[in-house]
Coordinates of N, CA and C in Angstrom, one line a residue:
M241 N 18.4 185.5 302.2 CA 19.5 184.6 303.1 C 20.1 185.7 303.9
H242 N 20.0 186.9 303.4 CA 20.6 187.9 304.3 C 20.0 188.4 305.6
D243 N 18.5 188.4 305.6 CA 17.7 188.5 306.7 C 17.9 187.2 307.5
W244 N 18.0 186.0 307.1 CA 18.1 184.8 307.9 C 19.4 184.9 308.7
K245 N 20.3 185.5 307.8 CA 21.9 185.5 308.6 C 21.9 186.4 309.7
K246 N 21.0 187.2 309.7 CA 20.9 188.5 310.9 C 20.9 187.6 312.2
E247 N 20.0 186.6 312.3 CA 19.8 185.7 313.6 C 20.4 184.4 313.6
N248 N 20.9 184.0 312.5 CA 21.5 182.6 312.4 C 23.1 182.6 312.0
K249 N 23.6 181.7 312.2 CA 24.8 181.5 311.8 C 24.9 180.5 310.7
F250 N 25.7 180.7 309.6 CA 25.5 179.9 308.4 C 26.9 178.9 308.3
I251 N 26.7 177.7 308.6 CA 27.9 176.7 308.7 C 28.1 175.7 307.4
I252 N 29.0 175.7 306.9 CA 29.1 174.7 305.8 C 30.2 173.7 306.3
A253 N 29.8 172.4 306.1 CA 30.5 171.3 306.6 C 30.9 170.3 305.3
T254 N 32.0 169.9 305.1 CA 32.1 169.2 303.9 C 33.5 168.3 304.3
G255 N 33.5 167.3 303.2 CA 34.7 166.5 303.5 C 35.7 166.9 302.6
R256 N 35.6 168.0 301.9 CA 36.5 168.5 300.8 C 37.8 169.4 301.7
S257 N 38.7 169.6 301.0 CA 39.9 170.5 301.6 C 39.4 172.2 301.6
K258 N 40.0 172.8 302.4 CA 39.5 174.3 302.4 C 39.6 174.9 301.2
K259 N 40.6 174.7 300.3 CA 40.8 175.2 299.0 C 39.8 175.0 298.2
E260 N 39.3 173.6 298.0 CA 38.1 173.1 297.1 C 37.0 173.9 297.6
A261 N 36.5 173.9 299.1 CA 35.5 174.4 299.5 C 35.4 176.2 299.3
I262 N 36.4 176.6 299.5 CA 36.2 178.0 299.3 C 36.1 178.4 297.9
E263 N 36.6 177.6 296.7 CA 36.4 177.7 295.5 C 34.9 177.6 295.0
I264 N 34.4 176.7 295.7 CA 33.0 176.3 295.4 C 32.1 177.4 296.2
L265 N 32.3 177.8 297.1 CA 31.6 178.9 297.8 C 31.7 180.2 296.9
K266 N 32.9 180.7 296.7 CA 32.9 181.9 295.8 C 32.1 181.7 294.4
R267 N 32.4 180.4 294.0 CA 31.6 180.3 292.5 C 30.0 180.8 292.7
N268 N 29.7 180.1 294.1 CA 28.1 180.3 294.2 C 27.9 181.7 294.7
N269 N 28.7 182.6 295.1 CA 28.6 183.7 295.9 C 27.9 183.5 297.1
L270 N 28.3 182.5 298.0 CA 28.2 182.3 299.6 C 29.3 182.9 300.4
D271 N 28.9 183.3 301.4 CA 30.1 183.5 302.4 C 29.4 182.6 303.6
F272 N 30.2 182.5 304.5 CA 29.8 181.6 305.7 C 30.5 182.3 307.1
D273 N 30.0 181.8 308.4 CA 30.4 182.0 309.5 C 31.4 181.3 310.0
Y274 N 31.1 179.9 309.7 CA 32.1 178.8 310.1 C 32.2 177.7 308.9
L275 N 33.4 177.3 308.6 CA 33.7 176.0 307.5 C 34.4 175.0 308.3
I276 N 33.6 173.8 308.2 CA 34.4 172.5 308.8 C 34.6 171.8 307.6
T277 N 36.0 171.5 307.4 CA 36.4 170.8 306.3 C 37.1 169.4 306.4
N278 N 37.6 168.8 305.6 CA 38.5 167.4 305.9 C 37.5 166.5 306.6
N279 N 36.2 166.3 306.4 CA 35.4 165.4 307.3 C 35.5 165.7 308.6
G280 N 35.6 166.9 309.1 CA 35.4 167.3 310.6 C 36.8 167.4 311.1
A281 N 37.8 167.6 310.4 CA 39.0 167.8 310.8 C 39.7 169.1 311.3
I282 N 38.9 170.1 310.7 CA 39.6 171.4 310.8 C 38.3 172.6 310.7
L283 N 38.2 173.3 311.6 CA 37.2 174.3 312.0 C 37.9 175.6 311.7
Y284 N 37.2 176.5 310.7 CA 37.7 177.9 310.4 C 36.6 178.9 310.6
D285 N 37.0 180.0 311.2 CA 35.9 181.2 311.4 C 35.7 181.9 309.9
K286 N 34.9 183.0 309.8 CA 34.6 183.5 308.5 C 35.9 184.3 308.0
N287 N 37.0 184.6 308.9 CA 38.3 185.1 308.4 C 39.2 183.8 307.9
Q288 N 38.6 182.7 307.9 CA 39.5 181.6 307.6 C 40.6 181.2 308.7
N289 N 40.6 181.9 309.7 CA 41.5 181.3 310.8 C 40.9 180.0 311.4
I290 N 42.1 179.3 311.7 CA 41.7 177.8 312.3 C 41.4 177.9 313.7
L291 N 40.2 177.4 313.9 CA 39.6 177.5 315.5 C 40.1 176.0 316.0
I292 N 39.9 175.0 315.3 CA 40.3 173.8 315.8 C 40.8 172.9 314.5
E293 N 41.7 172.2 315.1 CA 42.4 171.2 314.0 C 42.8 170.0 314.7
K294 N 42.3 168.7 314.2 CA 42.6 167.4 314.9 C 43.2 166.5 313.8
Q295 N 44.1 165.9 314.2 CA 44.8 165.1 313.1 C 44.8 163.5 313.7
L296 N 44.5 162.5 313.0 CA 44.7 161.2 313.6 C 46.3 161.0 313.5
I297 N 46.7 160.1 314.6 CA 48.1 159.8 314.7 C 48.1 158.2 314.6
W298 N 48.9 157.9 313.9 CA 48.8 156.3 313.7 C 50.0 155.9 314.6
K299 N 49.8 154.7 315.4 CA 50.9 154.3 316.2 C 51.0 152.8 315.7

């Protein structure tokens, strides 16, 4: 995996929350370049900074 990551980005997409996703990734000894959570609503970088956040606004 480490050789593959030299030339590629590892992106995880899940419907779970950030907290749940991070727990699973840590348990499995995986790191990521980008993490997409909450069914695509939030995009994080590898430092867990929010890059994009979209919320549904009900009218």
